Short mmCIF file of N, CA and C in Angstrom, two decimals:
data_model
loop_
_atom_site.label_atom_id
_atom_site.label_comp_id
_atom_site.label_asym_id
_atom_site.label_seq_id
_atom_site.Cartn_x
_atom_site.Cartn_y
_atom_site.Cartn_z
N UNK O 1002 0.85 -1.17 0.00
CA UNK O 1002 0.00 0.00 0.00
C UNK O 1002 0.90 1.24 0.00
N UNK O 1003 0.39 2.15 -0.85
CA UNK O 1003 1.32 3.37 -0.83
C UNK O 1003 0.04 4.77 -0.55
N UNK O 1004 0.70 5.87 0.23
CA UNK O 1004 -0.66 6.67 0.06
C UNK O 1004 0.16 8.17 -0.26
N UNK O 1005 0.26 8.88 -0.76
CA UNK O 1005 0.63 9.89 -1.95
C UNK O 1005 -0.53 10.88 -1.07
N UNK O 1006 -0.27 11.47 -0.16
CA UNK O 1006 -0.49 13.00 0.62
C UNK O 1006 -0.94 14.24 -0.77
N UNK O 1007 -1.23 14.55 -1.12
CA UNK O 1007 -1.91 15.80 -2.21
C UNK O 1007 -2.05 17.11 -1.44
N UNK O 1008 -2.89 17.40 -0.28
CA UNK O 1008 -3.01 18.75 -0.05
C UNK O 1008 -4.59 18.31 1.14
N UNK O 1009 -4.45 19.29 2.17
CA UNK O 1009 -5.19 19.10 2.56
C UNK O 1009 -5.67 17.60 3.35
N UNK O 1010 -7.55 17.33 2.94
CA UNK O 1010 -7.52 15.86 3.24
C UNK O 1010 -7.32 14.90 1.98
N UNK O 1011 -6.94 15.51 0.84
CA UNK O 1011 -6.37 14.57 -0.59
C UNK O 1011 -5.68 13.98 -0.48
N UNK O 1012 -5.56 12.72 -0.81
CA UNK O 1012 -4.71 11.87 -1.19
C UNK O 1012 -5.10 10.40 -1.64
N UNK O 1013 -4.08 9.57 -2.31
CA UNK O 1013 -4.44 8.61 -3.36
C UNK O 1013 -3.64 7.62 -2.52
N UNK O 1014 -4.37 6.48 -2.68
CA UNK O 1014 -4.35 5.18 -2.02
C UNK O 1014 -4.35 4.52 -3.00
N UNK O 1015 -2.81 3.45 -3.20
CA UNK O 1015 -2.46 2.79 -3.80
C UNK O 1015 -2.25 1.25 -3.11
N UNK O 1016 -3.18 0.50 -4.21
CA UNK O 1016 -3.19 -0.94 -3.44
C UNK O 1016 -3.34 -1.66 -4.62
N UNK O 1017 -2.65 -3.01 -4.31
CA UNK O 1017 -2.70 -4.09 -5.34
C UNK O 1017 -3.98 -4.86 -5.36
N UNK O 1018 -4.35 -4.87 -6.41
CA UNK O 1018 -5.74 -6.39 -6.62
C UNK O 1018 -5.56 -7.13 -6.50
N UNK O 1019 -6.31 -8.12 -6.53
CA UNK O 1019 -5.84 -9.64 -6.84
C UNK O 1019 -5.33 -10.02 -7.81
N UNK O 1020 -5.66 -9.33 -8.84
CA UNK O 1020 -4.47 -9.92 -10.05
C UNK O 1020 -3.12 -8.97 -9.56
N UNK O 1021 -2.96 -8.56 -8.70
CA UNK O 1021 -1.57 -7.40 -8.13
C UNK O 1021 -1.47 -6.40 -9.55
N UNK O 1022 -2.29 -5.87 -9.71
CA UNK O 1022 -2.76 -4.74 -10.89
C UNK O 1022 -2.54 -3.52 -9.30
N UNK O 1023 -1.67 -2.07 -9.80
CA UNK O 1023 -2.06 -1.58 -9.02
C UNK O 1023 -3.28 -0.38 -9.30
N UNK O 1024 -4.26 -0.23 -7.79
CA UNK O 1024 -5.11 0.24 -8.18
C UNK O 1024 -5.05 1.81 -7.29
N UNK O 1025 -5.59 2.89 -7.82
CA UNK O 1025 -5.38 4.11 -7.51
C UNK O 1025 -7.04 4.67 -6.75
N UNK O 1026 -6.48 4.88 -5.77
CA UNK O 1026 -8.21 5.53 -5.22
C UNK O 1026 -7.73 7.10 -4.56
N UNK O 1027 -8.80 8.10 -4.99
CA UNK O 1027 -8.21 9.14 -4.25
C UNK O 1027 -9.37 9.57 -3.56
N UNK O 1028 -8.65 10.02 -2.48
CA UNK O 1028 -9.75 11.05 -1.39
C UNK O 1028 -10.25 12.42 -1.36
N UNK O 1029 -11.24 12.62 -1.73
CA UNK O 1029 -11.41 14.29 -2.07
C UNK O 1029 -11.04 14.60 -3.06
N UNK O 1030 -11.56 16.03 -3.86
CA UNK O 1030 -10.99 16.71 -4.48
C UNK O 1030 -11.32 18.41 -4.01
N UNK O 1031 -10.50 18.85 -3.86
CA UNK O 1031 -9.85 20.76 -3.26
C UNK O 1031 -8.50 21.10 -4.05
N UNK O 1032 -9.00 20.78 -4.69
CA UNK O 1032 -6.87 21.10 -5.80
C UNK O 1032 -7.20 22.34 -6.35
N UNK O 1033 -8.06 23.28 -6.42
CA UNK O 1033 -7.96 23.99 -7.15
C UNK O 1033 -7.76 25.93 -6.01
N UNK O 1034 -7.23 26.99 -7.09
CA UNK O 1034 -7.06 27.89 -6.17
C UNK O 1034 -7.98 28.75 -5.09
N UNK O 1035 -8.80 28.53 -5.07
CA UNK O 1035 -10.40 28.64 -5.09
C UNK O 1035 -10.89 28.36 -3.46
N UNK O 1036 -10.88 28.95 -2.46
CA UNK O 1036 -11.63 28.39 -0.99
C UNK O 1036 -13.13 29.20 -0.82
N UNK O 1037 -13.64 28.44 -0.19
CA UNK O 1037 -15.30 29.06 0.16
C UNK O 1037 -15.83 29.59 -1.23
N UNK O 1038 -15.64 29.39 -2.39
CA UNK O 1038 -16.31 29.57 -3.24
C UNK O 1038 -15.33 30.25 -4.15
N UNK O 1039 -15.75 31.36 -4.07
CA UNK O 1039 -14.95 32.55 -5.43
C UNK O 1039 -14.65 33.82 -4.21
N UNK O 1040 -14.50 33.55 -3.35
CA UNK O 1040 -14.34 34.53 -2.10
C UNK O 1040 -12.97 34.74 -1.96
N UNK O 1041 -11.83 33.89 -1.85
CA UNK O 1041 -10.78 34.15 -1.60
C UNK O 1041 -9.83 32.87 -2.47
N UNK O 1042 -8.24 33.30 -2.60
CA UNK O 1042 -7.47 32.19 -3.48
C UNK O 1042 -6.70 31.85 -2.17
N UNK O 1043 -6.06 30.78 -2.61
CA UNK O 1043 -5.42 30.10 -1.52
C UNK O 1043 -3.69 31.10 -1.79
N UNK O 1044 -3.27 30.44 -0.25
CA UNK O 1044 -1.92 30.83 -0.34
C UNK O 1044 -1.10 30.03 0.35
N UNK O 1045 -0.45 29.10 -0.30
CA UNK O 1045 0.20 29.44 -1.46
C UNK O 1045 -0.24 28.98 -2.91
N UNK O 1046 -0.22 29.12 -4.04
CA UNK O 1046 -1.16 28.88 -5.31
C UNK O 1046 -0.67 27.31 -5.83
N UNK O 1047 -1.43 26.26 -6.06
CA UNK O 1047 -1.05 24.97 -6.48
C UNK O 1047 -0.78 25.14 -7.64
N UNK O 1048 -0.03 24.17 -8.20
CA UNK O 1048 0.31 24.37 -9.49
C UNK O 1048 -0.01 22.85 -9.49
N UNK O 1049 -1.22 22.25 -10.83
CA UNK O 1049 -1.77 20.81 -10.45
C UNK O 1049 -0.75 20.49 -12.38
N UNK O 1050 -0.30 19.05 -11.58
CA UNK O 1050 0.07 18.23 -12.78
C UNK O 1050 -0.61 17.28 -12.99
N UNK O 1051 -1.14 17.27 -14.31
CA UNK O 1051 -2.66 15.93 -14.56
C UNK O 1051 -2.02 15.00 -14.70
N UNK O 1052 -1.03 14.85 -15.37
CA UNK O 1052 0.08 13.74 -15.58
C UNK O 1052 -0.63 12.47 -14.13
N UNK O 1053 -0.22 13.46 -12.88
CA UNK O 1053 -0.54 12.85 -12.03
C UNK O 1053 -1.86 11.82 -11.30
N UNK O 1054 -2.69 12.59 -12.00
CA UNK O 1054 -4.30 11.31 -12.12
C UNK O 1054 -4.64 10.69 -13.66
N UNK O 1055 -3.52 10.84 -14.36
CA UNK O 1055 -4.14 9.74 -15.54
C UNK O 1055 -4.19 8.58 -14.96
N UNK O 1056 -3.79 8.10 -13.82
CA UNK O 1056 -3.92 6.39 -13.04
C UNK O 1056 -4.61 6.14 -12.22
N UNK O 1057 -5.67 7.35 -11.94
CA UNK O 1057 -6.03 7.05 -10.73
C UNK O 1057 -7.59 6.51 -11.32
N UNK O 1058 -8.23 5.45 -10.62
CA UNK O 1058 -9.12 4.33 -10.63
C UNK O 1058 -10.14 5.32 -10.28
N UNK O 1059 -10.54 5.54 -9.47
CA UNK O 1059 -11.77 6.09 -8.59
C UNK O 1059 -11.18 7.33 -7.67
N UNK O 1060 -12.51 8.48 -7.39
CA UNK O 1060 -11.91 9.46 -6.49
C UNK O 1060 -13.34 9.42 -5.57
N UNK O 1061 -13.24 9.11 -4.48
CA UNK O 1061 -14.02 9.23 -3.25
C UNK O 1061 -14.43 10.45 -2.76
N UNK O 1062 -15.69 11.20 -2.58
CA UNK O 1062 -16.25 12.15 -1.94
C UNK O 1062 -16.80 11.92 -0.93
N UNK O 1063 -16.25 12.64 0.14
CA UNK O 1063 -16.94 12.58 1.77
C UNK O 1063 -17.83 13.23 1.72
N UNK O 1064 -18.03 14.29 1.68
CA UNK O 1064 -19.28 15.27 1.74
C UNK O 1064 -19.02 16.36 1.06
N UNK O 1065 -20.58 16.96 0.95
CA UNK O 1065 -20.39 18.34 -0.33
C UNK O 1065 -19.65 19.77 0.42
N UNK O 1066 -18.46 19.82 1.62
CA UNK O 1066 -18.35 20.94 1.61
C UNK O 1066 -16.93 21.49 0.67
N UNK O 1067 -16.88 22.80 0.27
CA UNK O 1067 -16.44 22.95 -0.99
C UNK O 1067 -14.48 22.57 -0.59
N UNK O 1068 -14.38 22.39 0.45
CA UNK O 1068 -12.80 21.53 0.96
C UNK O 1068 -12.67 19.87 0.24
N UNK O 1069 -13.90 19.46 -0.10
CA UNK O 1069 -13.53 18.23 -0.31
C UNK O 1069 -14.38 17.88 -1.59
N UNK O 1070 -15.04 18.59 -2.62
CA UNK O 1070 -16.14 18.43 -3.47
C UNK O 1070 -15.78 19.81 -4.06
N UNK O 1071 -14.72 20.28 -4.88
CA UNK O 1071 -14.66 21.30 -5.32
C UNK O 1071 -15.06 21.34 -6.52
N UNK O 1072 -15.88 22.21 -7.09
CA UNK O 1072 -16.64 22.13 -9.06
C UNK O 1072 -15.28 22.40 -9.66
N UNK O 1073 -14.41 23.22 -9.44
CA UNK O 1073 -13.39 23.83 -9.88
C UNK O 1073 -12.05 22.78 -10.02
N UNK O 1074 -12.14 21.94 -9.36
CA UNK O 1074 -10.76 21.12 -9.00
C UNK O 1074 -11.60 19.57 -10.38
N UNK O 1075 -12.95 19.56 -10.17
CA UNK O 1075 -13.62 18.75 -11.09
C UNK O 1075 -13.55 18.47 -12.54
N UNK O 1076 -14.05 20.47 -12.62
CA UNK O 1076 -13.89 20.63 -14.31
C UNK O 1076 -12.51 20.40 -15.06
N UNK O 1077 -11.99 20.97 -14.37
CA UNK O 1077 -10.10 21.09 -14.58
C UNK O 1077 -9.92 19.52 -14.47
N UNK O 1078 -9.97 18.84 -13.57
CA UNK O 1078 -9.48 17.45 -13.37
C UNK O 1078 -10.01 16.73 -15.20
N UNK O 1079 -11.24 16.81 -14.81
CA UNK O 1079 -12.36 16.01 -16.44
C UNK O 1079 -12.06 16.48 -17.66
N UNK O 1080 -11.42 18.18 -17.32
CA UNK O 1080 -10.97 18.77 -19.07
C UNK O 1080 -9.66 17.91 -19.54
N UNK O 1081 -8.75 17.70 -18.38
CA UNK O 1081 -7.10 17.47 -18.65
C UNK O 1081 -6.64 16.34 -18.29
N UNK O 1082 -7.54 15.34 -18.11
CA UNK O 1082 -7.40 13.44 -17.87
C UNK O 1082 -7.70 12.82 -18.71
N UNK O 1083 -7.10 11.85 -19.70
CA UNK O 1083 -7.82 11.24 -21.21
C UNK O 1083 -8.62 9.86 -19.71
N UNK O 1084 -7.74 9.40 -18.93
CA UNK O 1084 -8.79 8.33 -18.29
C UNK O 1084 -9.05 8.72 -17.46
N UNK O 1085 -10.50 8.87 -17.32
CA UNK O 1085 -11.63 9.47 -16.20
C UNK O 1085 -11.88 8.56 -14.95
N UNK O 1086 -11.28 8.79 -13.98
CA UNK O 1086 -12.08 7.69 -12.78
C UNK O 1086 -13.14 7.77 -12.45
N UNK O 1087 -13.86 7.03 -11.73
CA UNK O 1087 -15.36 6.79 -11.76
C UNK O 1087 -15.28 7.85 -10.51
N UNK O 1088 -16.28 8.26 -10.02
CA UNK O 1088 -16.55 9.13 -8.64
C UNK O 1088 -17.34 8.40 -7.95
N UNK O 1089 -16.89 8.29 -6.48
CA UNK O 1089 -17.62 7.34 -5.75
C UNK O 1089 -18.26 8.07 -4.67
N UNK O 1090 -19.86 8.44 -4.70
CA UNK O 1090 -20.51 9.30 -4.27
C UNK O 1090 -21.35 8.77 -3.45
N UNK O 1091 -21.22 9.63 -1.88
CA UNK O 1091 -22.18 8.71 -1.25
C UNK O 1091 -23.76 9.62 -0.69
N UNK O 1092 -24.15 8.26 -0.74
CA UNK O 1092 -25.93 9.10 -0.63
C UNK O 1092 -26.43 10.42 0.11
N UNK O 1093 -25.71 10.40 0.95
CA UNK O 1093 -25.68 11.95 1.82
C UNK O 1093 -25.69 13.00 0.96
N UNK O 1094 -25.28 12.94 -0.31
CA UNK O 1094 -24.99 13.93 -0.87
C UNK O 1094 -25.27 13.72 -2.49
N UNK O 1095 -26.31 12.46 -3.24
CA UNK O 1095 -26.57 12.32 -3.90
C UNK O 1095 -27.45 13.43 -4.44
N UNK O 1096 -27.75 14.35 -3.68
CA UNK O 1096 -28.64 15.05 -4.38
C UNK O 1096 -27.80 16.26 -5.16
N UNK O 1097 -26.77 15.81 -5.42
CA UNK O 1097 -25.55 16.78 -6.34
C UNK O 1097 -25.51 15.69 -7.78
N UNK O 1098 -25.87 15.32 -7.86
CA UNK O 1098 -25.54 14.19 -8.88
C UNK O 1098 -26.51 14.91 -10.36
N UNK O 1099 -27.59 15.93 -10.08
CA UNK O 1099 -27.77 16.46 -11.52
C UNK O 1099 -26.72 17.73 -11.91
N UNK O 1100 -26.25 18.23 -11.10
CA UNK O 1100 -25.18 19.33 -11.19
C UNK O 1100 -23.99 18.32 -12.17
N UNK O 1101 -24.16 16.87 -11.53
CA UNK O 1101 -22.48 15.97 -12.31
C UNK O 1101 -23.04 16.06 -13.55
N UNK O 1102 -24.45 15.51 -13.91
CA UNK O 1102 -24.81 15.10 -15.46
C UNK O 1102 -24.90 16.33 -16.16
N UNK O 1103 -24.89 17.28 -15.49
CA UNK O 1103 -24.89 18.69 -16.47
C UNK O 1103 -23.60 19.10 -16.89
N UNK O 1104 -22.63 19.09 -15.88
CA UNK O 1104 -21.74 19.93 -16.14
C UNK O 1104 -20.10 18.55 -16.49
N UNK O 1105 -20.38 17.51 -16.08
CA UNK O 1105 -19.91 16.55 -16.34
C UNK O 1105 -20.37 15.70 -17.37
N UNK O 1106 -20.99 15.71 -18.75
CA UNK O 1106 -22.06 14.73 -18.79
C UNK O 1106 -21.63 12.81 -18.99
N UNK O 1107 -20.70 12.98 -19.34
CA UNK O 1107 -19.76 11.77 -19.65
C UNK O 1107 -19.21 10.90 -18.54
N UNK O 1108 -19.48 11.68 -17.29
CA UNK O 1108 -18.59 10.92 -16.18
C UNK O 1108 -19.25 9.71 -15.54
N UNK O 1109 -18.81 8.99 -15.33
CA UNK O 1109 -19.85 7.60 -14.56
C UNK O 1109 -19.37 7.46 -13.18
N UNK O 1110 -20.84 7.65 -12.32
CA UNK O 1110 -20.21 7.43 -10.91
C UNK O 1110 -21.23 6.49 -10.33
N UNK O 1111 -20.96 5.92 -9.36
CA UNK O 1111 -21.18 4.96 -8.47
C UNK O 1111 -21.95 6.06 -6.90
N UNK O 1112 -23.40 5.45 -6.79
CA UNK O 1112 -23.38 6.29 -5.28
C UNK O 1112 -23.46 5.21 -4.50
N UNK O 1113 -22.92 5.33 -3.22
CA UNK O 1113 -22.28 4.88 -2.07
C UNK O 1113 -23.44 5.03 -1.05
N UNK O 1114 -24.10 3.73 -0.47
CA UNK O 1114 -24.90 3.36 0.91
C UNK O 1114 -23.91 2.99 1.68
N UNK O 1115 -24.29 3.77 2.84
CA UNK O 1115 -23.18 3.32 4.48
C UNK O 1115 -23.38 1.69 4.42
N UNK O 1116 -22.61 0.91 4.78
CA UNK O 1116 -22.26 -0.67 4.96
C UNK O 1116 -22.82 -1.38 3.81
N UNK O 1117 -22.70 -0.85 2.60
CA UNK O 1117 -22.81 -1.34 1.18
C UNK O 1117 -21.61 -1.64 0.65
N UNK O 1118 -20.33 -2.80 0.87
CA UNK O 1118 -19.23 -2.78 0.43
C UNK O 1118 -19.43 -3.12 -1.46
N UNK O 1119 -18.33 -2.63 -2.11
CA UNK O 1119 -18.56 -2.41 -3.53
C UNK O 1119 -16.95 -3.22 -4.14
N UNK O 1120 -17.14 -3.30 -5.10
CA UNK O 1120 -15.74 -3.68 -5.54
C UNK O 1120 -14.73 -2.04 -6.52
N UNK O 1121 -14.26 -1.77 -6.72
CA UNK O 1121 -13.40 -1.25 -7.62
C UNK O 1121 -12.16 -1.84 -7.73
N UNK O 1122 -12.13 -2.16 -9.23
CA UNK O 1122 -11.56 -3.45 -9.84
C UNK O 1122 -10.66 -4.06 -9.17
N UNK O 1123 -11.35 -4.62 -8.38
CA UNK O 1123 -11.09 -5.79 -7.92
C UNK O 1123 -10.40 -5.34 -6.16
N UNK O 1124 -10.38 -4.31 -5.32
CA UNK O 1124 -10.56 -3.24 -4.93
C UNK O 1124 -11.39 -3.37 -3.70
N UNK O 1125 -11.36 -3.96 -2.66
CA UNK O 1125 -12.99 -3.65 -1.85
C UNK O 1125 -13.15 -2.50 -0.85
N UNK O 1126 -14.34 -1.33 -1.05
CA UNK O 1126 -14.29 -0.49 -0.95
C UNK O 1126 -15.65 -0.45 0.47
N UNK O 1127 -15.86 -0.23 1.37
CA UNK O 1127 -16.66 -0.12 2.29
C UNK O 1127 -17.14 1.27 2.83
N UNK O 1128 -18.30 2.14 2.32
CA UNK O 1128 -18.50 3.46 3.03
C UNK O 1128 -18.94 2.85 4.28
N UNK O 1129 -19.16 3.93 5.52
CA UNK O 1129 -19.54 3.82 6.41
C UNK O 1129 -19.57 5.62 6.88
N UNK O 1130 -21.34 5.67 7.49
CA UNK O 1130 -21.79 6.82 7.93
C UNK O 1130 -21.81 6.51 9.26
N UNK O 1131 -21.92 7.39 10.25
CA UNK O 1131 -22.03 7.04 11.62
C UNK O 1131 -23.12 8.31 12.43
N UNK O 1132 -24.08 7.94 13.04
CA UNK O 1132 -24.70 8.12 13.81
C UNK O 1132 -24.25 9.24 15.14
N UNK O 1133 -23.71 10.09 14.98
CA UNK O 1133 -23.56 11.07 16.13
C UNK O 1133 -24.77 11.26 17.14
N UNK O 1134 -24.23 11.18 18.37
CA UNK O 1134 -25.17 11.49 19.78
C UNK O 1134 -25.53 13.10 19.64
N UNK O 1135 -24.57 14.23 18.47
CA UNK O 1135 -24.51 15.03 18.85
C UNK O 1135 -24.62 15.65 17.43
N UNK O 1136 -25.21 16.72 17.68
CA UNK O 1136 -25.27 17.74 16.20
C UNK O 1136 -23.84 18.70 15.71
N UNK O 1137 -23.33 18.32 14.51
CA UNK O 1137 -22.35 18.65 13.58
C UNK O 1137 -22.07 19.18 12.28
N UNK O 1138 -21.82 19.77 11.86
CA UNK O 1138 -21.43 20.30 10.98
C UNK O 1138 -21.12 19.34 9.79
N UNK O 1139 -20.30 18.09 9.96
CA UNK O 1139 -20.28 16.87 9.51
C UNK O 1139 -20.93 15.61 9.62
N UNK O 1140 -22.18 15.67 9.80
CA UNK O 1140 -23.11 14.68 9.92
C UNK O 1140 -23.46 14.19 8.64
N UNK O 1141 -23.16 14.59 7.46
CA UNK O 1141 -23.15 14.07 6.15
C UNK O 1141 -22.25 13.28 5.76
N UNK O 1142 -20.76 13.26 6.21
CA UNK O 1142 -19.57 12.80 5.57
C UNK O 1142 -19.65 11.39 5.86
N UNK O 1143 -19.58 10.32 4.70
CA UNK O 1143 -19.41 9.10 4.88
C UNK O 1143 -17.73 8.78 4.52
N UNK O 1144 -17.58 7.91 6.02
CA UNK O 1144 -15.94 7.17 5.86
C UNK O 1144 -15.84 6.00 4.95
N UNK O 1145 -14.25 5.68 5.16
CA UNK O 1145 -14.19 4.84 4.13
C UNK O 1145 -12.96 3.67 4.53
N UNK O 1146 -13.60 2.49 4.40
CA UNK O 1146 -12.61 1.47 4.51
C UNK O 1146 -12.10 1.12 2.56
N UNK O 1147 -10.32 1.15 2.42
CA UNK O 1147 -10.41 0.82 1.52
C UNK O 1147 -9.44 -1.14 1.63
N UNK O 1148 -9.16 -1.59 0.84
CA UNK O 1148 -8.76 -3.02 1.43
C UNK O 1148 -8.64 -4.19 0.29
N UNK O 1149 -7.68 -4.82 0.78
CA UNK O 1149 -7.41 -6.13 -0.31
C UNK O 1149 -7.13 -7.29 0.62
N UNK O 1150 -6.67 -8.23 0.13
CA UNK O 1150 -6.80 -9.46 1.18
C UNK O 1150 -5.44 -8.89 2.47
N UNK O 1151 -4.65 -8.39 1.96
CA UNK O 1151 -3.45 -7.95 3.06
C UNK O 1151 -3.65 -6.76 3.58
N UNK O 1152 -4.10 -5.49 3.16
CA UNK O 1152 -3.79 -4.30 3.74
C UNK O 1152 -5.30 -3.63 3.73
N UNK O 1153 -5.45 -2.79 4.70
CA UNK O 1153 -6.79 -1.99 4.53
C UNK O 1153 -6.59 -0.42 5.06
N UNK O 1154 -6.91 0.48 4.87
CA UNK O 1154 -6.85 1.49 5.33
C UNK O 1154 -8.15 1.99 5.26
N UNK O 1155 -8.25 2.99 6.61
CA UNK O 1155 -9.67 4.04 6.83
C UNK O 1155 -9.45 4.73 7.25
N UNK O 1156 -10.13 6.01 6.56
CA UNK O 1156 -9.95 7.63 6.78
C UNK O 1156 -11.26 7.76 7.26
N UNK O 1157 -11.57 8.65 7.96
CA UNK O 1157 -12.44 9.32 8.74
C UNK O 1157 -12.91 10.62 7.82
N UNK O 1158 -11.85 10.97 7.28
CA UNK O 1158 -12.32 12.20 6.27
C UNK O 1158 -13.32 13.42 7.28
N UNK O 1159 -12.02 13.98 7.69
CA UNK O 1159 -13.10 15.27 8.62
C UNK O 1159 -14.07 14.88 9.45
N UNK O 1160 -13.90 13.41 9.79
CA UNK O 1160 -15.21 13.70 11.30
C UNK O 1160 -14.32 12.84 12.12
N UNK O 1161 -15.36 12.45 13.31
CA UNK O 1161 -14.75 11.45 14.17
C UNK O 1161 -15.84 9.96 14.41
N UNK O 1162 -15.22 9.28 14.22
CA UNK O 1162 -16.34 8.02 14.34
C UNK O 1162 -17.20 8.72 15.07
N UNK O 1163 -18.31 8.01 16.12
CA UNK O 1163 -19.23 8.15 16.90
C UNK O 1163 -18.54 7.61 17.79
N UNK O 1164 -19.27 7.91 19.34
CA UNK O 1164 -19.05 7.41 20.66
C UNK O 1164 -19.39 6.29 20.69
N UNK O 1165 -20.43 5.97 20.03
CA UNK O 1165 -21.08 4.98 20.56
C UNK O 1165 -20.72 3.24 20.61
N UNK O 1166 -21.14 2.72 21.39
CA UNK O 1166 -20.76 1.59 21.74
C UNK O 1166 -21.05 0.82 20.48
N UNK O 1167 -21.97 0.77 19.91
CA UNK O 1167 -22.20 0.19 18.49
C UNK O 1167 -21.20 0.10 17.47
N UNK O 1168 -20.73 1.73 17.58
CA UNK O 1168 -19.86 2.53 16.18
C UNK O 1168 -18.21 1.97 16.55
N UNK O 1169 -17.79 1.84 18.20
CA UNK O 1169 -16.95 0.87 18.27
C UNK O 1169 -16.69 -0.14 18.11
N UNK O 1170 -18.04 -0.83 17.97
CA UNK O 1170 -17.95 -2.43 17.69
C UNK O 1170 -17.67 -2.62 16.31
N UNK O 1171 -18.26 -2.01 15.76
CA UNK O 1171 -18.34 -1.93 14.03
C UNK O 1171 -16.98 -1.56 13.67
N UNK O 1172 -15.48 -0.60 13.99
CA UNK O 1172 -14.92 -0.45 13.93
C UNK O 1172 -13.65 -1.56 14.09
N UNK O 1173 -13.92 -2.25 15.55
CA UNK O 1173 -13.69 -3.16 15.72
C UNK O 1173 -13.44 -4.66 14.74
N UNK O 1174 -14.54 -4.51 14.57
CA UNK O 1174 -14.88 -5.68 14.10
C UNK O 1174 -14.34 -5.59 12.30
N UNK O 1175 -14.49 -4.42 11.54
CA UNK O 1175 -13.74 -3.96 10.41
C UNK O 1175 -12.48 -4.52 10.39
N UNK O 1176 -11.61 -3.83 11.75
CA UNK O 1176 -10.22 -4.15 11.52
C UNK O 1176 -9.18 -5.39 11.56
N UNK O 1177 -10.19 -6.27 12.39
CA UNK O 1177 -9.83 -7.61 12.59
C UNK O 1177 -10.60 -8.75 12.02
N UNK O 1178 -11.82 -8.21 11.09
CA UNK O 1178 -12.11 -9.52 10.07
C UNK O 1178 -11.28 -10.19 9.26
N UNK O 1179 -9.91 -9.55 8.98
CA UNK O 1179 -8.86 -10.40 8.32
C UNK O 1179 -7.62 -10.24 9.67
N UNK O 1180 -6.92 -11.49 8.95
CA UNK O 1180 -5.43 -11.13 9.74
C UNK O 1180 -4.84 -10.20 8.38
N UNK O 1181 -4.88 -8.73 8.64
CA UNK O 1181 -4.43 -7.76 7.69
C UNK O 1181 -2.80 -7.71 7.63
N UNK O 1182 -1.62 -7.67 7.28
CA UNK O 1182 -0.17 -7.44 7.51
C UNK O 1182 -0.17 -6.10 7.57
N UNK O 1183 -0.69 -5.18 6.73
CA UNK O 1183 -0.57 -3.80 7.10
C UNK O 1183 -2.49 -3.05 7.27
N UNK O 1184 -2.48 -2.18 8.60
CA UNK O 1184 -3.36 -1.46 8.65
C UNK O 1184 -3.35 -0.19 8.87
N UNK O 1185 -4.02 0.48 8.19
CA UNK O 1185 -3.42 2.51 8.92
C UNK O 1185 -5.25 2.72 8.86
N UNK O 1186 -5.01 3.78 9.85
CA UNK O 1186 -6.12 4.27 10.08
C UNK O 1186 -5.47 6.14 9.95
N UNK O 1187 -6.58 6.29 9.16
CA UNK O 1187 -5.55 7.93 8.06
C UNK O 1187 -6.86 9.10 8.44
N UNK O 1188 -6.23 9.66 9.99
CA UNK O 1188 -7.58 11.02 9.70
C UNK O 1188 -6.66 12.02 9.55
N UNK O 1189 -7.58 12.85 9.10
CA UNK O 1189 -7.24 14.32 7.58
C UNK O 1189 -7.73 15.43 8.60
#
């Protein structure tokens, strides 16, 4: 497993399939100069090389705030990639998905139910939403187990599990359904 840091909570998770094909998943997209909208540019200014996602398989969205779901980091990404990864969108935030067919119309994405594990090629990908005791700002963002028969990693992506005795068990129980050789647990 390799994981390639980008900016922010970005970054691409590299893991072998079963055929040991390697496969590219990235977290978020915020690459572009652009914060809170058209309000202010970042500092210091990115300079994005596409070179760098012609490999990447799939890009994962936690939730629609514009840190991790940027239109700007999108269009730019879809104008300057000949191979498009699928977007793996989860239901919290499906109701963005006519904004994709308009302004994307070509792109194919996958939406994501909490404990609906999925494959990407060959890839097993697990969202998971969690239940807060408490009202947040991030009560939309679904996490993500990503995983192959040896290694798994899960990002939290801007929240914190839940307290709850449940949301530990479930956690639990994630990390030790395999004997894994490598595990990271990656919050942003």
């Amino acid at each position: 497993m390799k994981i390639d840091y980008l900016w922010h909570s970005e970054f691409i998770v590299t893991m072998k399939n079963s055929k040991w094909i390697d496969i590219r998943i990235m977290s978020d997209v915020w690459l572009s100069n652009y914060s809170f909208g058209d309000m202010m540019e970042r500092n210091p200014i990115i300079k994005l090389d596409y070179s760098r996602f012609e490999n990447v398989d799939a890009i994962f969205i936690s939730h629609a705030h514009v840190d991790h779901f940027d239109p700007y980091t999108f269009i730019e990404l879809y104008k300057n990639v000949i191979n498009k990864p699928v977007l793996l969108i989860p239901n919290t935030i499906s109701y963005l998905t006519p904004l994709l067919d308009k302004y994307l119309p070509e792109q194919k994405y996958i939406i994501l139910e909490s404990k609906s594990e999925i494959d990407v090629k060959w890839i097993k990908v697990y969202p998971l939403v969690f239940d807060n005791t408490y009202l947040t700002n991030e009560d939309d963002v679904m996490t993500i187990w990503i995983y192959n028969d040896k290694e798994v990693v899960y990002t939290e992506v801007d929240t914190l599990p839940s307290d709850t005795v449940e949301a530990q068990s479930v956690l639990y129980s994630l990390f030790t359904r395999k004997k894994f050789e490598s595990v990271l647990y990656l919050s942003t």
